[in-house]
Structure formats: structure tokens, C-alpha cells
Coordinates of C-alpha atoms and ligand atoms in Angstrom, one line a residue:
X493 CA 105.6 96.4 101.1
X494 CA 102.1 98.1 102.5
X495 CA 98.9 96.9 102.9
X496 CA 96.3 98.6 102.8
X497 CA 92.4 98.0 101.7
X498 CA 88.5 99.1 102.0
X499 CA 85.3 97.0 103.6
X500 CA 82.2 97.3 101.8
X501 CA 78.9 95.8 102.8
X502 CA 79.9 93.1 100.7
X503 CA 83.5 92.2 102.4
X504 CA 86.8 93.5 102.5
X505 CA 89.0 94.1 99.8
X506 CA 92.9 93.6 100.8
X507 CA 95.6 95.5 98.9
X508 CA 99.1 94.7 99.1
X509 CA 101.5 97.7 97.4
X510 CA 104.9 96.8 96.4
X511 CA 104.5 93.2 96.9
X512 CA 105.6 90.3 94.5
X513 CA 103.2 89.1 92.1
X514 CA 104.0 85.3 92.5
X515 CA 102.3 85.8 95.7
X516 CA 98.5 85.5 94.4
X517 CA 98.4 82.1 94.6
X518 CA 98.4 81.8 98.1
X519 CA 95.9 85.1 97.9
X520 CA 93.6 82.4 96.3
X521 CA 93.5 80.5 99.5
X522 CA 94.5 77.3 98.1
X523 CA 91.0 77.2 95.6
X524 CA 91.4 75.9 92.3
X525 CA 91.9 78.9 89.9
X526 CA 92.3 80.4 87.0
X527 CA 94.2 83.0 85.4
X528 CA 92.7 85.6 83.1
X529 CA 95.6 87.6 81.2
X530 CA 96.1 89.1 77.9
X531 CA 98.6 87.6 75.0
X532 CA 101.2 91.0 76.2
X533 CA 101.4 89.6 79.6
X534 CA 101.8 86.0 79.2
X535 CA 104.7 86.9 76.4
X536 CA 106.7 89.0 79.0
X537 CA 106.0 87.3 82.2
X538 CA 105.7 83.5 81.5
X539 CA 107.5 82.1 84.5
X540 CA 104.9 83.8 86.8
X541 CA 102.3 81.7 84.8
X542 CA 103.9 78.5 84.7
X543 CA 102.3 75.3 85.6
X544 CA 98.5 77.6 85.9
X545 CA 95.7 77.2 84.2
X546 CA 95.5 80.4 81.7
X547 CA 93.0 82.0 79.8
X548 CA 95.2 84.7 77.5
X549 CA 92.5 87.6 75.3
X550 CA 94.1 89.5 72.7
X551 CA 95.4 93.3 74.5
X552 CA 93.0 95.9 73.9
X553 CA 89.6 98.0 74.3
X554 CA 88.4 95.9 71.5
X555 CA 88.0 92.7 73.1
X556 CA 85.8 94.3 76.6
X557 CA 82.9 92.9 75.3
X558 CA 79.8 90.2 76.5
X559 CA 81.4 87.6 73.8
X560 CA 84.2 87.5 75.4
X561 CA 82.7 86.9 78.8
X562 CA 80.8 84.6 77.1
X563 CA 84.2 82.9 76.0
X564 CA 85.7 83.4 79.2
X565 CA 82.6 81.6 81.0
X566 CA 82.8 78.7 78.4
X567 CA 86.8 78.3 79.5
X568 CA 86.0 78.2 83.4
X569 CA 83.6 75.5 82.3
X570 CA 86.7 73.8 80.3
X571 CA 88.7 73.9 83.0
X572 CA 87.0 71.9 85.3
X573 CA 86.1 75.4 88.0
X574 CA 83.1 75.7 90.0
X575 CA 81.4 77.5 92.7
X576 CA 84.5 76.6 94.8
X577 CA 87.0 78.1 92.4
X578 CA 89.0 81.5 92.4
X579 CA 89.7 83.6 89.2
X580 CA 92.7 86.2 88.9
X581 CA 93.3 88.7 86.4
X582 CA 96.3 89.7 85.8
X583 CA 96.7 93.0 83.1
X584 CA 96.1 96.5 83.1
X585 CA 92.6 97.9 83.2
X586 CA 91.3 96.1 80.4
X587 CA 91.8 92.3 81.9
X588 CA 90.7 93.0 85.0
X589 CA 87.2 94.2 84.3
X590 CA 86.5 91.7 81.8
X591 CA 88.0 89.1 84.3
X592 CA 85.8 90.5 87.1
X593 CA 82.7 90.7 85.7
X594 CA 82.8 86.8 84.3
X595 CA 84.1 86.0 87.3
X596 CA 80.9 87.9 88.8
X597 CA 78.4 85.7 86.4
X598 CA 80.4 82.0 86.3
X599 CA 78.4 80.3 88.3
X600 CA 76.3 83.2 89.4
X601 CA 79.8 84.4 91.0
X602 CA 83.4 82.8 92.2
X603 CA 85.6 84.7 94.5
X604 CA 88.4 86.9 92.5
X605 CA 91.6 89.3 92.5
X606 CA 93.6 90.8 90.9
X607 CA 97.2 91.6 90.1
X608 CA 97.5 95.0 87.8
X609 CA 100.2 95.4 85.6
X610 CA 99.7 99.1 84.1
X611 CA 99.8 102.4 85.9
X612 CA 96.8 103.1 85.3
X613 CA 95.0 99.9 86.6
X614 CA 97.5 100.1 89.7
X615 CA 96.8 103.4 91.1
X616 CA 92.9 103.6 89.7
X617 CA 91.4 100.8 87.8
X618 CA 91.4 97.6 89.8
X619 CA 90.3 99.5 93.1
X620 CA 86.7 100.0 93.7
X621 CA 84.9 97.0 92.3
X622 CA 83.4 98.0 89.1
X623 CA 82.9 95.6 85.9
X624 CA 82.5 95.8 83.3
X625 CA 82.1 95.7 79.3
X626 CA 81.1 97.8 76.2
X627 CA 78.3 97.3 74.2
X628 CA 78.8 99.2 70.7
X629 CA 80.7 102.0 71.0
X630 CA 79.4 103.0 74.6
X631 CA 82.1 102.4 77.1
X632 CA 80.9 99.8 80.3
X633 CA 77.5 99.3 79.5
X634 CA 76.9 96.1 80.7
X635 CA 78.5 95.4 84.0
X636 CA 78.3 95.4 87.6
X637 CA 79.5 96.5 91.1
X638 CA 81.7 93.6 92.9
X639 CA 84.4 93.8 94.9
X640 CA 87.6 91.3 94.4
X641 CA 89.5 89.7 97.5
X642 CA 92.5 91.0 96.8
X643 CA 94.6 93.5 95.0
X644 CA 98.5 93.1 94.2
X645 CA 100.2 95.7 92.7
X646 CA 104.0 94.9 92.2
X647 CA 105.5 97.5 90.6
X648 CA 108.0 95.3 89.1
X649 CA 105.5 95.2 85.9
X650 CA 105.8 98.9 85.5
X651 CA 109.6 98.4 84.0
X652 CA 107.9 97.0 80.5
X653 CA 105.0 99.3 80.5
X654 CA 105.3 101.6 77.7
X655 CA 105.9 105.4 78.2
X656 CA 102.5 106.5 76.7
X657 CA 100.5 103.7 79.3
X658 CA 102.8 105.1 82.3
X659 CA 101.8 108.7 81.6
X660 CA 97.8 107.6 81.4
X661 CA 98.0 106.0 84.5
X662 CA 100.1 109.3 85.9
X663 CA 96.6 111.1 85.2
X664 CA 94.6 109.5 87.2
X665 CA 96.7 110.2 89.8
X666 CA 96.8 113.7 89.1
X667 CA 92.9 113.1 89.3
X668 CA 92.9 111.4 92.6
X669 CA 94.7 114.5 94.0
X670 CA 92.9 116.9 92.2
X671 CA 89.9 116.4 93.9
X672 CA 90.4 114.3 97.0
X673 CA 94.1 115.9 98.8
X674 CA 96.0 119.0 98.5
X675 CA 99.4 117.0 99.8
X676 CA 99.3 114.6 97.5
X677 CA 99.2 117.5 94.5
X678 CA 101.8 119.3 96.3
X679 CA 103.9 116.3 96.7
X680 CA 103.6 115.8 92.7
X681 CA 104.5 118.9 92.1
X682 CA 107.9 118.4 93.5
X683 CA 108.0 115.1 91.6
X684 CA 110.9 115.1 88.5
X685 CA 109.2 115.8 85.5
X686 CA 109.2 112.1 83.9
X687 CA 107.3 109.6 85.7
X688 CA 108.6 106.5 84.3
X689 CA 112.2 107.0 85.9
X690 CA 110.5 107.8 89.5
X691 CA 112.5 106.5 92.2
X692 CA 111.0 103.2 93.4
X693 CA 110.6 104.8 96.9
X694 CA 108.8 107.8 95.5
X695 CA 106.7 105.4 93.3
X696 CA 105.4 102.9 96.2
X697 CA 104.4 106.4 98.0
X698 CA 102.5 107.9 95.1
X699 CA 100.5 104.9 94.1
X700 CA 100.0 103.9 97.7
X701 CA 98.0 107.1 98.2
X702 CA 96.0 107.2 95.2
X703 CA 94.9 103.7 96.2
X704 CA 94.2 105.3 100.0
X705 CA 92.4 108.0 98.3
X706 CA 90.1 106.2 96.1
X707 CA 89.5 103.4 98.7
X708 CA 88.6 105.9 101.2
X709 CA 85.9 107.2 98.6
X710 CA 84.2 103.6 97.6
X711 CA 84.2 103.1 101.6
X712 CA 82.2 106.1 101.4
X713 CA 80.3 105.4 98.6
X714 CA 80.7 101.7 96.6
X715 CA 78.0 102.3 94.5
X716 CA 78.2 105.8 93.1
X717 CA 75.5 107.9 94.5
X718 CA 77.3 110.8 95.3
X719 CA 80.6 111.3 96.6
X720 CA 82.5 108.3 93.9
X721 CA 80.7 110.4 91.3
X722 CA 83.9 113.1 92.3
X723 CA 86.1 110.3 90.5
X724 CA 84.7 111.1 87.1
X725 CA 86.3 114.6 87.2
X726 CA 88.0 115.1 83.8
X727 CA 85.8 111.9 82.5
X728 CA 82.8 113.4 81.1
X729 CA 84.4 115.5 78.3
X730 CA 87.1 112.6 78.6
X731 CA 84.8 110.3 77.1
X732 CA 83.8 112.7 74.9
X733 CA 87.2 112.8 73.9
X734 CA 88.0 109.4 73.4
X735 CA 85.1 108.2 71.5
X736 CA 86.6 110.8 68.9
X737 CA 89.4 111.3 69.2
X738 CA 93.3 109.6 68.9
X739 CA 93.4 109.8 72.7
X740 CA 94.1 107.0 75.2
X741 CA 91.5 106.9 77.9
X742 CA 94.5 108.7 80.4
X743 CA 95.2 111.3 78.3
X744 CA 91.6 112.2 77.3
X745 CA 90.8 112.1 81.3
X746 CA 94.0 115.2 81.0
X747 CA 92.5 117.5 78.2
X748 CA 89.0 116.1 79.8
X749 CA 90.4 117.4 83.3
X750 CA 92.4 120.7 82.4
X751 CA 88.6 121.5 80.2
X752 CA 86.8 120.9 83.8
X753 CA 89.1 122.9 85.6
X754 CA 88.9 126.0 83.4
X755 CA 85.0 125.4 83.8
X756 CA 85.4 125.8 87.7
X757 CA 87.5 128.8 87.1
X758 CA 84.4 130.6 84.8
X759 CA 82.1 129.8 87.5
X760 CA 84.4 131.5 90.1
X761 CA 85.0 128.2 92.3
X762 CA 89.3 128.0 91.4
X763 CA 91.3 130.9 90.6
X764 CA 93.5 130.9 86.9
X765 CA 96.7 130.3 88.9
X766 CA 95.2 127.5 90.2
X767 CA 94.1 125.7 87.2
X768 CA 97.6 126.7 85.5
X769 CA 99.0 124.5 88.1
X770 CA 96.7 121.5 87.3
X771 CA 97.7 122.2 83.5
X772 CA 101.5 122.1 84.4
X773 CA 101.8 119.2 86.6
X774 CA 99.7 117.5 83.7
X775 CA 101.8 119.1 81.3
X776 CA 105.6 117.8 83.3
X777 CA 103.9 114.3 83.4
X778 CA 103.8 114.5 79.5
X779 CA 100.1 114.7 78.8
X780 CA 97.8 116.7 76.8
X781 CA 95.9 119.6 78.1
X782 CA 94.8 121.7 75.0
X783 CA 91.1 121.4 73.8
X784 CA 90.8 120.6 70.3
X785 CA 89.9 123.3 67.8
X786 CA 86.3 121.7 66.7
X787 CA 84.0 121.2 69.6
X788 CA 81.6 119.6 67.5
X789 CA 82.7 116.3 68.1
X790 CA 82.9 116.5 71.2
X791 CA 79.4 117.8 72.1
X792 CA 77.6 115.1 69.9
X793 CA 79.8 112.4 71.7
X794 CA 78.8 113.8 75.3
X795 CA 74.9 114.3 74.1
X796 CA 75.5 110.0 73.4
X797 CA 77.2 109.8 76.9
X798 CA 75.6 107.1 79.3
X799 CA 75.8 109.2 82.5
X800 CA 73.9 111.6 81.1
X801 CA 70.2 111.7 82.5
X802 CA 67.4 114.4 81.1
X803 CA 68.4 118.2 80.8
X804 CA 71.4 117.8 83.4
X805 CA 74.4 116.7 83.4
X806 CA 76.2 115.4 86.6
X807 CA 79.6 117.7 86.5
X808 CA 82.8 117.0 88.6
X809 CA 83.7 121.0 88.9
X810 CA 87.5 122.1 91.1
X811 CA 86.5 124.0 94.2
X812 CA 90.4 124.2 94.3
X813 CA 93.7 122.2 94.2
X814 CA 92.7 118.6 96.2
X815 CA 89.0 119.4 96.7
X816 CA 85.9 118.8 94.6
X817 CA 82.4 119.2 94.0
X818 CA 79.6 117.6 91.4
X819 CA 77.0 120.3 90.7
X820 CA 74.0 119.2 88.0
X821 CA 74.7 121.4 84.7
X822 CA 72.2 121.6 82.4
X823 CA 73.6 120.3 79.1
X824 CA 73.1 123.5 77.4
X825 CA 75.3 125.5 79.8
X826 CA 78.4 122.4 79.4
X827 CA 78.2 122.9 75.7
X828 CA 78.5 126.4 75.8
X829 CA 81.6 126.2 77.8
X830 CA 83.4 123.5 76.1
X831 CA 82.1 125.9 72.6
X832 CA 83.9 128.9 74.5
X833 CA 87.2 126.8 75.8
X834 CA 87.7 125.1 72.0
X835 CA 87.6 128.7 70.9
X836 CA 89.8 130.6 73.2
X837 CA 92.4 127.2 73.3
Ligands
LIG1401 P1 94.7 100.2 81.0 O1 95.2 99.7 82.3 O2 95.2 101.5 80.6 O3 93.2 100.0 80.8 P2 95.1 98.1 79.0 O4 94.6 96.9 79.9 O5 94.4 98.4 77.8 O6 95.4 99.3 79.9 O7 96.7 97.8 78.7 C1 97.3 98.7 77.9 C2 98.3 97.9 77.0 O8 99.5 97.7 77.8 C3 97.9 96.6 76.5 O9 98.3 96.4 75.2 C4 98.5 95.6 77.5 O10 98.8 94.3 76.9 C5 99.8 96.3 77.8 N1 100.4 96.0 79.1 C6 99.8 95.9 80.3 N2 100.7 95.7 81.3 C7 101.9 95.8 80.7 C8 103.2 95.7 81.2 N3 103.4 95.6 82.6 N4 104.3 95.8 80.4 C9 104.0 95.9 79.1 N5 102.8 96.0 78.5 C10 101.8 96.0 79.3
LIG1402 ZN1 89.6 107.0 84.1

């Protein structure tokens, strides 16, 4: 087990890699609390939520929405918490912002943690404090920056996570060291080809640095004014890509990522051997990395995309293998390249 963690303005955020789930009660500091999950978790895992007060949502995107915050708030109220009380979400990406962002609003905010069951939430999503839901079809809309106590990542959950969530999650790590540490790629690189059947030692190391990575960023920056925006690298045409496509949000992040890549290269900041390497450690994890053939889509999703202010877009571009840089695009020049990249796939 590690601990590791990140202090905001706010407070410090502890995060214990490798450790045993059953141990968030005792993170909650003896408050009365409640457990946010989803109906997947509480099938596979009921002994860790026996004898606690659970609120179980239906898996999926669908449900990150204000109604069921609303719901959740209603529940707390149910269940006798108040100001006093703890929340805990325990579920991939999905659970925990939902979970975070009522627990934000109960009461105009009770303490909370979490203990992330996917990859993906693991190595990416439950670190940095955002919450949040969707409005529509535009993805975290409605939401807020706030930091839990605690994260627990046992990686005892990652045995029942399908192969398709363990390779989304695999991409954000392959993001974290895109931009942020040239060891950590190289270290990937050596990495077997499938993820899943890492070696547990090899596992705690990988995850443990893409949380040091991405803590070290919202330390730097919690509330996305410049250097977090480096953590959307891959997400812009990501989006784009998962608002149209059959793509989960990991593997649209890889297309979305091996797209921004090729962009660097035609502006001269990474060489073409370089990006191949992205594509092929993307590739050995098992995920996409070929535009599609239409770029239509994609351009009229990105035009719709929230981050998007004016003229410009804010781009994550490679200035090579573990370092990044955000340069504003004007929109016009994006579309062009993704128009040229679709064509020349
Ligand atoms: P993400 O972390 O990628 O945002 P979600 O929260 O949408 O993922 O979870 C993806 C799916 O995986 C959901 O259906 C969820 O119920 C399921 N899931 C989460 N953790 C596990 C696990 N440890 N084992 C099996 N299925 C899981
Ligand atoms: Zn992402």
C-alpha cells in the first residue's frame, strides 16, 4: 500500500493505492454515512456493503443527471444525514461524480470520498475534485469543483472490470504520460501488451503515478485556468467523438488523442516517429487510434462543445513524448486538420 495525496486551498485530499476497500469506514471518521453505488457494484461486492446505509443508481452515463441528484438528496434526507454526515461513492467514474456533486449541495455540502472501482476512475476520474452532471446531451454541465477527503483505490475491483472498461481506463494513463512524464511512457512501453493481466506489482506502480501525475497538476492548478487544461489532451475531438460515435469515453480520448498528436506533428512541435509511438502503445493497450472516414460528425459535435469560447479553441497540442502545451486554435484551423486527418486515415 502507498499513500499519496494533493492540498488545495480548500484541504487535503488523502489517497491510499492498493489499500482494502473495507477500510472507508474508518476514512469517514466515525460520521454517520452513506453509500452511493451503482446496482453492478452492490451485485458483485455485497459483503463490503453489508449492514450500510446504501443508495444503489442504475450503471451508466444515462443516469448523471440533476434528477438524480435530486433523488440522491431526497435519500440523504430519508436516511436521517445531516450537516454532520459523510457520503462515499463507491463505482467507477460515473458514481463518483454524481455522488460528489450531491454530496457538494445536501445540505449546502457534507464531507465525502471515494472508493473507485474502474480503471478509469482509479488512475483519472476520482482525483481532482470535479462534479458533475449532464444536462441534454452536453457532457458535465452542471457541476462544481470540490475536493473529497479521501480516495481508496483497491485494485482488488479491477479482477471484475470488464476488458473494454480496463482498456479506457489504460488511456488515460497513456494521457497522463503523454503530456506530463517521459518515464512513465517509457515505462508503458515495456509494459506486456494486455493490460488486464498486469502483474499486480506493475499495476500498483502504474496507477500510483498517474494519480502522482494528475495530483501534482490540480496542486498546480484545481480550478482549470491553465496548466489542468493539459489533461483534456485527446478530449476535445474525444467528445467530439463520443457524442457520435459507438465509442466509450476511453477509447474516444485514444482516436481523440492519436488525432491531437498528428496535429502537433503538422505544426512541427513532435516528429512522426514520435506520434507512431503514441499510436502503438495505444494500439498494444487494445484501443482505437484511426479517425473515422466522415469528419462531418465530428466537426458539428466540436462546434456544440462547451469548452469552446468565441473563434478559438483551447487545444492540448504534444511538444513531445511526456510534455505538453495548450495553444488557442482558431476553430477554423481545428476543422481543417481533423477534414485533412479523416482523409489521409
Ligand atoms: P467510468 O469509470 O469509465 O466512468 P462507469 O462508472 O460508467 O465507468 O462504469 C462502467 C461500467 O462498469 C458500469 O456499468 C459499472 O457498473 C461497471 N463497473 C464499475 N466497476 C466495476 C467492477 N469493479 N467490476 C465490474 N463492473 C464494474
Ligand atoms: Zn477522460
Amino acid at each position: 500500500m502507498k499513500t499519496t495525496g494533493y492540498a488545495t486551498p480548500a484541504g487535503r485530499c488523502e489517497i491510499h493505492v492498493n489499500a482494502p476497500a473495507a477500510g472507508f469506514g474508518s476514512l469517514a471518521a466515525g460520521r454517520k454515512t452513506a453509500v452511493v453505488t451503482d446496482t453492478t457494484i452492490r451485485r458483485l461486492y455485497p459483503r463490503l456493503l453489508a449492514g450500510r446505509d446504501v443508495v444503489a443508481l442504475p450503471p451508466g452515463e444515462r443516469g448523471k443527471t440533476l434528477a438524480t441528484v435530486e433523488a440522491l438528496c431526497a435519500k440523504f434526507l430519508k436516511l436521517g444525514l445531516d450537516r454532520s454526515s459523510f457520503v462515499v461513492g463507491i463505482g467507477g467514474g460515473v458514481v463518483c461524480d454524481i455522488a460528489g456533486l450531491a454530496a457538494s449541495v445536501f445540505m449546502r455540502g457534507v464531507p465525502f470520498g471515494f472508493v473507485p472501482t474502474t480503471l478509469l476512475a482509479q488512475a483519472d476520474a476520482a482525483i481532482g475534485g470535479k462534479n458533475g452532471v449532464n444536462l441534454d446531451r452536453y457532457k458535465n454541465v452542471v457541476g462544481l469543483f470540490n475536493q473529497p477527503r479521501f480516495v481508496l483505490v483497491d485494485l482488488d475491483f479491477l479482477k471484475t472490470l470488464p476488458a473494454r472498461e480496463f482498456r479506457c481506463g489504460a488511456a488515460e494513463i497513456i494521457k497522463h504520460a503523454s503530456i506530463a512524464s517521459p518515464s512513465l511512457f517509457e515505462t508503458l512501453e515495456k509494459l506486456p501488451g494486455e493490460w488486464a493481466s498486469l502483474k499486480r506489482r506493475d499495476l500498483e506502480a502504474v496507477v500510483l503515478r498517474s494519480i502522482e501525475i494528475k495530483a501534482g497538476i490540480i496542486e498546480a492548478d484545481e480550478k482549470e485556468a491553465g496548466e489542468r487544461r493539459k489533461l483534456n489532451f485527446g478530449h476535445t475531438l474525444g467528445h467530439a467523438l463520443e457524442r457520435v460515435g459507438r465509442f466509450r469515453h476511453g477509447e474516444a480520448v485514444s482516436v481523440g488523442m492519436a488525432m491531437a498528436a498528428a496535429i502537433s506533428e503538422a505544426r512541427g512541435l513532435v516528429s512522426g516517429q514520435e506520434v507512431g509511438r503514441l499510436k502503438r502503445l495505444l494500439g498494444r493497450a487494445g484501443l482505437p487510434v484511426r479517425p473515422p472516414s466522415d469528419p462531418g460528425p465530428i466537426v458539428e459535435a466540436m462546434r456544440k462543445d462547451k469548452k469552446r469560447r468565441g473563434r478559438d479553441v483551447h487545444f492540448v497540442l504534444l511538444s513531445g513524448l511526456g510534455r505538453a502545451e495548450v495553444r488557442e486554435i482558431p476553430f477554423r484551423d481545428l476543422e481543417e486538420h481533423v477534414r485533412d486527418l479523416c482523409q489521409h486515415r
